[in-house]
């Protein structure tokens, strides 16, 4: 059913009848697909210009193009959280987004959590509470915890457990992770 | 020295590296000129490859090589004898299990390589796979762990018949995959006939030996680097096919190659815990004294390999019972080769045995803890040897007290809170203790710093921390002046970091080295500029064989079962362990807690699901192969009952990485029975079992 | 990953125009579903049109309800004060979806269009009529523990994966759709299609159309609502069974009620007659059970998922009891 646009108040759809310009090279379906493009990311406060194909995930761009290997690939499917980074302050799984979708974005990886050589309170608390064993999920846990603490949730054990459940730890350090997050949050 | 360091809850020395992302795992290495390989896994579980269409793949951008059985370098069959059973190196067209490597593609970038893999088209002739342990070809393996897999003492059948109380039940456990968070990864580089591997492994020297054999070169020409390993749990104990395939690919393209398994491929060729079907019979008199135990096990193995899940190891040596028998039978299925997984045999075997003990307790109307105490073994029931130490009784008492076990109502469905049924259960934990020969180099420098090096790895157990701690205390050198160096075959030999044996093996080397160094320092000699260098080795002694060596523990668990939905929440776990001497209370606690988390996963979630028609694994990812999340894990209260064990090994440690998973699933199942009156004998316990 | 072209569309018309013009073009917003499927070689778009620049991310609380922009992130909607106060089942459904990271990425529009988690759909080595029409359904006679017991056909028994859609159906939300022809609305209850003979067709969007937003009308009476989700583990898992219920109670009587079921059907499951049977009644165990019987008429188990017939019934009764108590 067609309705008037007034019911869509608040949703700006752009010029509805815009005769879209001629296809650009990148939208042509004939082999332009692998064309690389230059993007810039502000990674841990440092501008990084990289050239990537569209199919490069943010995770692979961070690890293989920018060379920051702290962020880990645990599943590449959004089911483990080892690749958690902050994009514009929010925690996300960097394996399920494309680098080209983040041109101009601010990215914080585990390497950017400590400031001026001093561990972030979350990092110190993870060490103190032994919130890790093998350490592979740890960068994702740390970044996720830093993101969590900015989200304004209650600092209660059960809330931390639920809100940290996007990060799988196969060594089974969960109780210690909760202890660490609660302490770092000042609970 | 006033404060002993040993046992103290020191923070991990590698903690700062791990929380900042500096710790390097295999796939974090980037070599000059490195290119990327991916494995193409089979789409069928049984049959052969008929045809390969690599036309589009070979024309894709960035492609450097496509290796299949048609063109892969031949592996010398004389050198390959020992390898052909469990390495799949593209040598023929046979497909024996789902996700068997059938091709390897190499391209300039990772993205190109995955694309090339998608373009490769394989056509198969599919034969009906065997996935049923009942109808499969069965056989009795000759040995398990160098001991007979079939064993009898006394006259168990007659004793069963004469018992006033009997339990006879069959318990099953499913195929489980280790799923460490770090997928297996290998980087291979050849330089003039020498092979360097950055590999995610529990045993650098094992990888070296295997690759030397595959490629027909001397061991000295293979260098393996593996400092940080992102979890393994047994799955990285062997150099699986992809390690050799990476080296093969690097040889073909003449450049360093990185190969990382995808998560679905983690269900392919890197091992799993085999499914088991265990028939347990218990016979007891009216007092609860066990008269007989029998434990008959069928587990799966692959079409051409042999791996036994040694469940009987748990029941054989646990309680004071004269009449005992165990047997192990293997069923050949179209699955990949099973392997050790955390607490092999003892985790699965304890589910059956300790569930059966609970059934017996109910039959006797006896408290299950009391039943265990009445059958407490003061010497090994198997061979009468004394235990090197055994504080299981204290484990029961401590954990039961902290849990509040004495207030338990044994009547099923007697405790309720709203829609939740509450249940309490317990079980015994036990894990045999071994160690292996190991070595290390001690370098004591003129500036008073001590460096100990050995080719072990760090997979979360705290190796770099605990050995430095141990040496620091023994030599009275401040901890920050003791450095432990590990993670490559450039260093002295260390055994596989598995089977809870590393601390016993390498810890004993550290004790031996520290003793020798102390003696040297006592002479007052001048320390040469290169330092005092000691090459130290240690191995199990005859004296140690005079004792039964086991780690012990007890679990007490409270569950809540939603009476309408059948969902189970573990509410509380209180456990106590006798792990010998504890080197670091903090890292030890983490290993116990982690093992219990594994036990919860085993009890409630983990199960690899095969399509019964095709033998295809249908939950090969972490979204559907469920492991516990943070929200699934309650507070876990762990007590460590230390013993001053002078006999187990010079370090006095029993190894603590696995005992915590044993008995845990049974304790949960027993609690579920107490809550619901439903005895679930097949793991995992899922809502459909309890509706 | 297979190569594809990428276009960051500045506005809706450009996006739709590119989509219509380019065979194999698809939109990408949060990306959490399509990129996962692309890695599995299930989705093979020739062009990804990034619609994140479109100004469709507002959450607009109005006099008559709340308009959720299609690009509003799940976590933002879940945290919105009006959503939490007036549509708590929506907030609860979102809170129980996936993980915090994925909720920060996933969008409202994308969530409504997410594909099933059916293992056969996700595995090109197996048969799936939804992925390759005519290839067969691997789940029938296969691993189907998580599959549907309602709305199935002999071609497809895949479960609809969304929690959010279940809550939106209970609230009779309206989907706002934009196309090059203009805009239209469709009740979410009419948005999804049963698989029948064409499981590859999952909804009533025409080619090129774009979800612009979802309007949640305030219920006419003060209402309570809840969302109950049953699964194997506590978090980070799709539903085995779920129920969203909204109810208005007046002096102990059910003045208005509606509900939908999730995790058990090929589309969010809504049976108007089941809810209608409760209106004007005082809640009693028997009446709630009767309503559940009506709601679950026609269930069919496929072996491993037989238990869902009981589980779905109990889930609904629990949710109804919770909000009518």
Tab-separated table of N, CA, C and O in Angstrom, chain A residues 75-169:
chain	number	residue	atom	x	y	z
A	75	UNK	N	37.234	-16.950	15.240
A	75	UNK	CA	36.252	-17.718	14.470
A	75	UNK	C	35.989	-17.101	13.103
A	75	UNK	O	35.605	-17.790	12.185
A	76	UNK	N	36.160	-15.785	12.981
A	76	UNK	CA	35.879	-15.083	11.723
A	76	UNK	C	34.393	-15.162	11.371
A	76	UNK	O	34.019	-14.993	10.217
A	77	UNK	N	33.563	-15.443	12.364
A	77	UNK	CA	32.131	-15.633	12.114
A	77	UNK	C	31.244	-14.889	13.107
A	77	UNK	O	30.041	-15.145	13.158
A	78	UNK	N	31.850	-14.061	13.948
A	78	UNK	CA	31.032	-13.333	14.923
A	78	UNK	C	30.496	-14.200	16.043
A	78	UNK	O	29.485	-13.868	16.653
A	79	UNK	N	31.181	-15.296	16.325
A	79	UNK	CA	30.682	-16.183	17.372
A	79	UNK	C	31.608	-16.283	18.578
A	79	UNK	O	31.378	-17.114	19.454
A	80	UNK	N	32.677	-15.465	18.627
A	80	UNK	CA	33.591	-15.630	19.773
A	80	UNK	C	34.057	-14.331	20.405
A	80	UNK	O	34.411	-14.324	21.572
A	81	UNK	N	34.129	-13.246	19.665
A	81	UNK	CA	34.505	-11.958	20.261
A	81	UNK	C	35.993	-11.708	20.395
A	81	UNK	O	36.401	-10.664	20.905
A	82	UNK	N	36.836	-12.626	19.924
A	82	UNK	CA	38.289	-12.423	20.047
A	82	UNK	C	38.752	-11.204	19.249
A	82	UNK	O	39.793	-10.627	19.533
A	83	UNK	N	37.965	-10.805	18.263
A	83	UNK	CA	38.354	-9.700	17.379
A	83	UNK	C	37.764	-8.367	17.809
A	83	UNK	O	37.757	-7.423	17.023
A	84	UNK	N	37.269	-8.293	19.042
A	84	UNK	CA	36.588	-7.071	19.472
A	84	UNK	C	37.506	-5.850	19.422
A	84	UNK	O	38.622	-5.880	19.947
A	85	UNK	N	37.028	-4.786	18.788
A	85	UNK	CA	37.697	-3.481	18.820
A	85	UNK	C	36.623	-2.426	19.100
A	85	UNK	O	35.425	-2.718	19.022
A	86	UNK	N	37.066	-1.231	19.426
A	86	UNK	CA	36.119	-0.126	19.566
A	86	UNK	C	36.120	0.657	18.266
A	86	UNK	O	37.178	1.038	17.760
A	87	UNK	N	34.945	0.872	17.695
A	87	UNK	CA	34.808	1.758	16.544
A	87	UNK	C	33.999	2.956	17.001
A	87	UNK	O	32.860	2.802	17.457
A	88	UNK	N	34.624	4.114	16.933
A	88	UNK	CA	34.009	5.342	17.445
A	88	UNK	C	33.483	5.116	18.864
A	88	UNK	O	32.398	5.554	19.224
A	89	UNK	N	34.258	4.375	19.648
A	89	UNK	CA	33.955	4.176	21.063
A	89	UNK	C	33.090	2.988	21.381
A	89	UNK	O	32.922	2.647	22.545
A	90	UNK	N	32.516	2.351	20.357
A	90	UNK	CA	31.627	1.211	20.635
A	90	UNK	C	32.301	-0.100	20.293
A	90	UNK	O	32.950	-0.232	19.261
A	91	UNK	N	32.067	-1.102	21.130
A	91	UNK	CA	32.702	-2.403	20.885
A	91	UNK	C	31.953	-3.146	19.774
A	91	UNK	O	30.728	-3.237	19.793
A	92	UNK	N	32.711	-3.664	18.865
A	92	UNK	CA	32.134	-4.456	17.771
A	92	UNK	C	33.053	-5.646	17.470
A	92	UNK	O	34.199	-5.681	17.905
A	93	UNK	N	32.531	-6.598	16.720
A	93	UNK	CA	33.347	-7.699	16.215
A	93	UNK	C	33.937	-7.269	14.872
A	93	UNK	O	33.205	-7.117	13.888
A	94	UNK	N	35.254	-7.103	14.820
A	94	UNK	CA	35.851	-6.554	13.599
A	94	UNK	C	35.905	-7.570	12.463
A	94	UNK	O	36.224	-7.217	11.334
A	95	UNK	N	35.564	-8.817	12.721
A	95	UNK	CA	35.590	-9.822	11.651
A	95	UNK	C	34.366	-9.731	10.755
A	95	UNK	O	34.376	-10.247	9.651
A	96	UNK	N	33.301	-9.105	11.225
A	96	UNK	CA	32.057	-9.071	10.439
A	96	UNK	C	31.752	-7.676	9.929
A	96	UNK	O	30.591	-7.261	9.859
A	97	UNK	N	32.779	-6.954	9.606
A	97	UNK	CA	32.577	-5.654	8.971
A	97	UNK	C	33.749	-5.431	8.026
A	97	UNK	O	34.828	-6.001	8.219
A	98	UNK	N	33.519	-4.646	7.001
A	98	UNK	CA	34.561	-4.425	5.997
A	98	UNK	C	35.368	-3.181	6.340
A	98	UNK	O	34.811	-2.183	6.822
A	99	UNK	N	36.643	-3.242	6.054
A	99	UNK	CA	37.494	-2.070	6.319
A	99	UNK	C	36.979	-0.846	5.577
A	99	UNK	O	36.948	0.259	6.123
A	100	UNK	N	36.525	-1.044	4.332
A	100	UNK	CA	36.087	0.115	3.534
A	100	UNK	C	34.848	0.781	4.117
A	100	UNK	O	34.548	1.926	3.797
A	101	UNK	N	34.135	0.088	4.979
A	101	UNK	CA	32.960	0.692	5.617
A	101	UNK	C	33.367	1.642	6.746
A	101	UNK	O	32.512	2.290	7.341
A	102	UNK	N	34.664	1.705	7.046
A	102	UNK	CA	35.112	2.481	8.207
A	102	UNK	C	36.052	3.619	7.847
A	102	UNK	O	36.775	4.123	8.710
A	103	UNK	N	36.021	4.036	6.587
A	103	UNK	CA	36.845	5.161	6.171
A	103	UNK	C	36.530	6.357	7.081
A	103	UNK	O	35.378	6.769	7.202
A	104	UNK	N	37.552	6.855	7.732
A	104	UNK	CA	37.364	8.017	8.604
A	104	UNK	C	37.007	7.687	10.045
A	104	UNK	O	36.926	8.583	10.884
A	105	UNK	N	36.808	6.424	10.338
A	105	UNK	CA	36.400	6.053	11.700
A	105	UNK	C	37.583	6.015	12.665
A	105	UNK	O	38.733	5.864	12.263
A	106	UNK	N	37.231	6.118	13.924
A	106	UNK	CA	38.219	6.018	14.993
A	106	UNK	C	38.191	4.609	15.565
A	106	UNK	O	37.140	4.130	15.998
A	107	UNK	N	39.333	3.946	15.505
A	107	UNK	CA	39.419	2.545	15.926
A	107	UNK	C	40.349	2.450	17.138
A	107	UNK	O	41.441	3.023	17.131
A	108	UNK	N	39.910	1.730	18.136
A	108	UNK	CA	40.799	1.437	19.264
A	108	UNK	C	40.970	-0.068	19.361
A	108	UNK	O	39.991	-0.808	19.472
A	109	UNK	N	42.220	-0.500	19.293
A	109	UNK	CA	42.521	-1.923	19.463
A	109	UNK	C	43.159	-2.125	20.836
A	109	UNK	O	43.416	-1.153	21.554
A	110	UNK	N	43.454	-3.360	21.168
A	110	UNK	CA	44.043	-3.640	22.483
A	110	UNK	C	45.358	-2.884	22.666
A	110	UNK	O	45.701	-2.485	23.782
A	111	UNK	N	46.062	-2.635	21.550
A	111	UNK	CA	47.340	-1.919	21.660
A	111	UNK	C	47.131	-0.463	22.069
A	111	UNK	O	48.081	0.201	22.492
A	112	UNK	N	45.898	0.037	21.928
A	112	UNK	CA	45.635	1.435	22.249
A	112	UNK	C	44.930	1.628	23.580
A	112	UNK	O	44.492	2.736	23.898
A	113	UNK	N	44.817	0.576	24.347
A	113	UNK	CA	44.090	0.682	25.621
A	113	UNK	C	44.975	1.293	26.711
A	113	UNK	O	44.544	2.144	27.483
A	114	UNK	N	46.221	0.856	26.775
A	114	UNK	CA	47.156	1.464	27.735
A	114	UNK	C	47.495	2.877	27.267
A	114	UNK	O	47.559	3.139	26.066
A	115	UNK	N	47.667	3.786	28.203
A	115	UNK	CA	47.987	5.162	27.836
A	115	UNK	C	49.328	5.558	28.426
A	115	UNK	O	49.567	5.334	29.613
A	116	UNK	N	50.180	6.122	27.590
A	116	UNK	CA	51.492	6.598	28.033
A	116	UNK	C	52.273	5.517	28.779
A	116	UNK	O	52.881	5.768	29.810
A	117	UNK	N	52.185	4.291	28.246
A	117	UNK	CA	52.952	3.225	28.860
A	117	UNK	C	52.372	2.705	30.157
A	117	UNK	O	52.969	1.844	30.803
A	118	UNK	N	51.232	3.227	30.561
A	118	UNK	CA	50.616	2.743	31.800
A	118	UNK	C	49.406	1.895	31.464
A	118	UNK	O	48.552	2.284	30.674
A	119	UNK	N	49.352	0.733	32.090
A	119	UNK	CA	48.229	-0.164	31.824
A	119	UNK	C	46.919	0.505	32.233
A	119	UNK	O	46.851	1.235	33.212
A	120	UNK	N	45.904	0.233	31.454
A	120	UNK	CA	44.538	0.663	31.781
A	120	UNK	C	44.078	-0.126	33.015
A	120	UNK	O	44.503	-1.271	33.214
A	121	UNK	N	43.224	0.467	33.842
A	121	UNK	CA	42.750	-0.272	35.029
A	121	UNK	C	42.166	-1.644	34.693
A	121	UNK	O	42.310	-2.589	35.477
A	122	UNK	N	41.533	-1.778	33.533
A	122	UNK	CA	41.007	-3.088	33.152
A	122	UNK	C	42.154	-4.078	32.954
A	122	UNK	O	42.086	-5.233	33.381
A	123	UNK	N	43.214	-3.612	32.337
A	123	UNK	CA	44.363	-4.507	32.095
A	123	UNK	C	45.018	-4.930	33.411
A	123	UNK	O	45.316	-6.110	33.611
A	124	UNK	N	45.217	-3.960	34.292
A	124	UNK	CA	45.827	-4.305	35.589
A	124	UNK	C	44.944	-5.286	36.343
A	124	UNK	O	45.434	-6.224	36.983
A	125	UNK	N	43.646	-5.052	36.284
A	125	UNK	CA	42.724	-5.918	37.029
A	125	UNK	C	42.720	-7.329	36.440
A	125	UNK	O	42.620	-8.312	37.173
A	126	UNK	N	42.826	-7.437	35.123
A	126	UNK	CA	42.906	-8.772	34.514
A	126	UNK	C	44.153	-9.506	35.012
A	126	UNK	O	44.110	-10.707	35.278
A	127	UNK	N	45.265	-8.807	35.132
A	127	UNK	CA	46.482	-9.465	35.631
A	127	UNK	C	46.293	-9.864	37.086
A	127	UNK	O	46.571	-10.995	37.483
A	128	UNK	N	45.774	-8.922	37.882
A	128	UNK	CA	45.655	-9.177	39.324
A	128	UNK	C	44.718	-10.358	39.593
A	128	UNK	O	44.956	-11.180	40.471
A	129	UNK	N	43.634	-10.445	38.835
A	129	UNK	CA	42.640	-11.503	39.076
A	129	UNK	C	42.879	-12.733	38.221
A	129	UNK	O	42.064	-13.650	38.224
A	130	UNK	N	43.963	-12.748	37.461
A	130	UNK	CA	44.260	-13.863	36.568
A	130	UNK	C	43.059	-14.136	35.652
A	130	UNK	O	42.576	-15.267	35.558
A	131	UNK	N	42.636	-13.097	34.972
A	131	UNK	CA	41.463	-13.199	34.107
A	131	UNK	C	41.776	-13.777	32.741
A	131	UNK	O	41.078	-13.480	31.765
A	132	UNK	N	42.823	-14.568	32.670
A	132	UNK	CA	43.194	-15.193	31.391
A	132	UNK	C	44.129	-16.334	31.689
A	132	UNK	O	44.730	-16.405	32.764
A	133	UNK	N	44.219	-17.243	30.725
A	133	UNK	CA	45.255	-18.279	30.800
A	133	UNK	C	46.079	-18.229	29.519
A	133	UNK	O	47.131	-17.620	29.482
A	134	UNK	N	45.545	-18.823	28.438
A	134	UNK	CA	46.355	-18.828	27.216
A	134	UNK	C	46.536	-17.429	26.635
A	134	UNK	O	47.498	-17.163	25.944
A	135	UNK	N	45.589	-16.538	26.907
A	135	UNK	CA	45.746	-15.153	26.491
A	135	UNK	C	45.189	-14.822	25.117
A	135	UNK	O	45.227	-13.667	24.699
A	136	UNK	N	44.673	-15.819	24.421
A	136	UNK	CA	44.270	-15.566	23.032
A	136	UNK	C	42.985	-14.755	22.945
A	136	UNK	O	42.841	-13.894	22.078
A	137	UNK	N	42.031	-15.034	23.833
A	137	UNK	CA	40.792	-14.256	23.801
A	137	UNK	C	40.949	-12.941	24.538
A	137	UNK	O	40.066	-12.094	24.509
A	138	UNK	N	42.075	-12.779	25.245
A	138	UNK	CA	42.251	-11.673	26.183
A	138	UNK	C	42.162	-10.282	25.543
A	138	UNK	O	41.482	-9.411	26.094
A	139	UNK	N	42.804	-10.045	24.405
A	139	UNK	CA	42.639	-8.716	23.800
A	139	UNK	C	41.159	-8.368	23.570
A	139	UNK	O	40.733	-7.249	23.863
A	140	UNK	N	40.389	-9.341	23.096
A	140	UNK	CA	38.962	-9.108	22.887
A	140	UNK	C	38.238	-8.886	24.200
A	140	UNK	O	37.360	-8.027	24.300
A	141	UNK	N	38.606	-9.639	25.213
A	141	UNK	CA	37.973	-9.469	26.531
A	141	UNK	C	38.267	-8.073	27.091
A	141	UNK	O	37.383	-7.400	27.626
A	142	UNK	N	39.530	-7.654	26.957
A	142	UNK	CA	39.948	-6.360	27.522
A	142	UNK	C	39.195	-5.228	26.816
A	142	UNK	O	38.613	-4.348	27.459
A	143	UNK	N	39.196	-5.265	25.490
A	143	UNK	CA	38.542	-4.190	24.741
A	143	UNK	C	37.032	-4.217	25.005
A	143	UNK	O	36.399	-3.179	25.174
A	144	UNK	N	36.479	-5.418	25.083
A	144	UNK	CA	35.052	-5.541	25.361
A	144	UNK	C	34.725	-4.963	26.738
A	144	UNK	O	33.728	-4.256	26.920
A	145	UNK	N	35.579	-5.245	27.703
A	145	UNK	CA	35.349	-4.734	29.059
A	145	UNK	C	35.454	-3.215	29.089
A	145	UNK	O	34.646	-2.535	29.751
A	146	UNK	N	36.418	-2.671	28.368
A	146	UNK	CA	36.549	-1.207	28.313
A	146	UNK	C	35.294	-0.620	27.677
A	146	UNK	O	34.742	0.381	28.156
A	147	UNK	N	34.808	-1.248	26.617
A	147	UNK	CA	33.568	-0.788	25.986
A	147	UNK	C	32.389	-0.903	26.933
A	147	UNK	O	31.596	0.037	27.086
A	148	UNK	N	32.293	-2.009	27.599
A	148	UNK	CA	31.202	-2.254	28.552
A	148	UNK	C	31.134	-1.155	29.605
A	148	UNK	O	30.058	-0.644	29.923
A	149	UNK	N	32.304	-0.781	30.123
A	149	UNK	CA	32.319	0.194	31.231
A	149	UNK	C	31.877	1.588	30.793
A	149	UNK	O	31.577	2.428	31.628
A	150	UNK	N	31.831	1.836	29.491
A	150	UNK	CA	31.336	3.137	29.025
A	150	UNK	C	29.850	3.095	28.710
A	150	UNK	O	29.274	4.121	28.352
A	151	UNK	N	29.235	1.921	28.807
A	151	UNK	CA	27.857	1.782	28.331
A	151	UNK	C	26.817	2.085	29.395
A	151	UNK	O	25.612	2.071	29.109
A	152	UNK	N	27.258	2.285	30.622
A	152	UNK	CA	26.337	2.700	31.667
A	152	UNK	C	25.496	1.590	32.268
A	152	UNK	O	24.418	1.829	32.807
A	153	UNK	N	25.979	0.361	32.196
A	153	UNK	CA	25.245	-0.730	32.842
A	153	UNK	C	25.517	-0.736	34.338
A	153	UNK	O	26.511	-0.179	34.804
A	154	UNK	N	24.647	-1.404	35.059
A	154	UNK	CA	24.871	-1.594	36.487
A	154	UNK	C	26.122	-2.445	36.687
A	154	UNK	O	26.358	-3.390	35.951
A	155	UNK	N	26.911	-2.096	37.669
A	155	UNK	CA	28.114	-2.872	37.964
A	155	UNK	C	27.768	-3.982	38.942
A	155	UNK	O	28.168	-3.969	40.106
A	156	UNK	N	26.989	-4.910	38.440
A	156	UNK	CA	26.615	-6.061	39.255
A	156	UNK	C	27.128	-7.309	38.557
A	156	UNK	O	27.227	-7.364	37.331
A	157	UNK	N	27.370	-8.314	39.371
A	157	UNK	CA	27.973	-9.529	38.844
A	157	UNK	C	27.184	-10.115	37.670
A	157	UNK	O	27.724	-10.420	36.618
A	158	UNK	N	25.883	-10.237	37.854
A	158	UNK	CA	25.081	-10.871	36.812
A	158	UNK	C	25.069	-10.040	35.538
A	158	UNK	O	25.111	-10.577	34.425
A	159	UNK	N	25.037	-8.724	35.692
A	159	UNK	CA	25.057	-7.852	34.515
A	159	UNK	C	26.381	-7.979	33.776
A	159	UNK	O	26.415	-8.075	32.542
A	160	UNK	N	27.454	-7.992	34.527
A	160	UNK	CA	28.766	-8.138	33.883
A	160	UNK	C	28.823	-9.469	33.141
A	160	UNK	O	29.280	-9.541	31.998
A	161	UNK	N	28.312	-10.515	33.767
A	161	UNK	CA	28.337	-11.832	33.116
A	161	UNK	C	27.591	-11.794	31.785
A	161	UNK	O	28.076	-12.276	30.769
A	162	UNK	N	26.391	-11.219	31.809
A	162	UNK	CA	25.599	-11.168	30.574
A	162	UNK	C	26.284	-10.300	29.535
A	162	UNK	O	26.371	-10.663	28.363
A	163	UNK	N	26.777	-9.163	29.992
A	163	UNK	CA	27.334	-8.200	29.048
A	163	UNK	C	28.731	-8.591	28.564
A	163	UNK	O	29.237	-8.000	27.625
A	164	UNK	N	29.335	-9.550	29.210
A	164	UNK	CA	30.639	-10.046	28.741
A	164	UNK	C	30.495	-11.402	28.046
A	164	UNK	O	31.488	-12.072	27.766
A	165	UNK	N	29.267	-11.794	27.768
A	165	UNK	CA	29.062	-13.112	27.162
A	165	UNK	C	29.330	-13.132	25.661
A	165	UNK	O	29.257	-14.182	25.038
A	166	UNK	N	29.637	-11.988	25.085
A	166	UNK	CA	30.028	-11.984	23.676
A	166	UNK	C	31.492	-12.321	23.468
A	166	UNK	O	31.992	-12.250	22.348
A	167	UNK	N	32.167	-12.666	24.544
A	167	UNK	CA	33.582	-13.027	24.462
A	167	UNK	C	33.772	-14.412	25.056
A	167	UNK	O	33.693	-14.600	26.269
A	168	UNK	N	34.017	-15.374	24.184
A	168	UNK	CA	34.192	-16.749	24.633
A	168	UNK	C	35.631	-16.941	25.120
A	168	UNK	O	36.582	-16.502	24.463
A	169	UNK	N	35.768	-17.575	26.266
A	169	UNK	CA	37.082	-17.934	26.801
A	169	UNK	C	37.093	-19.439	26.982
A	169	UNK	O	36.380	-19.967	27.826
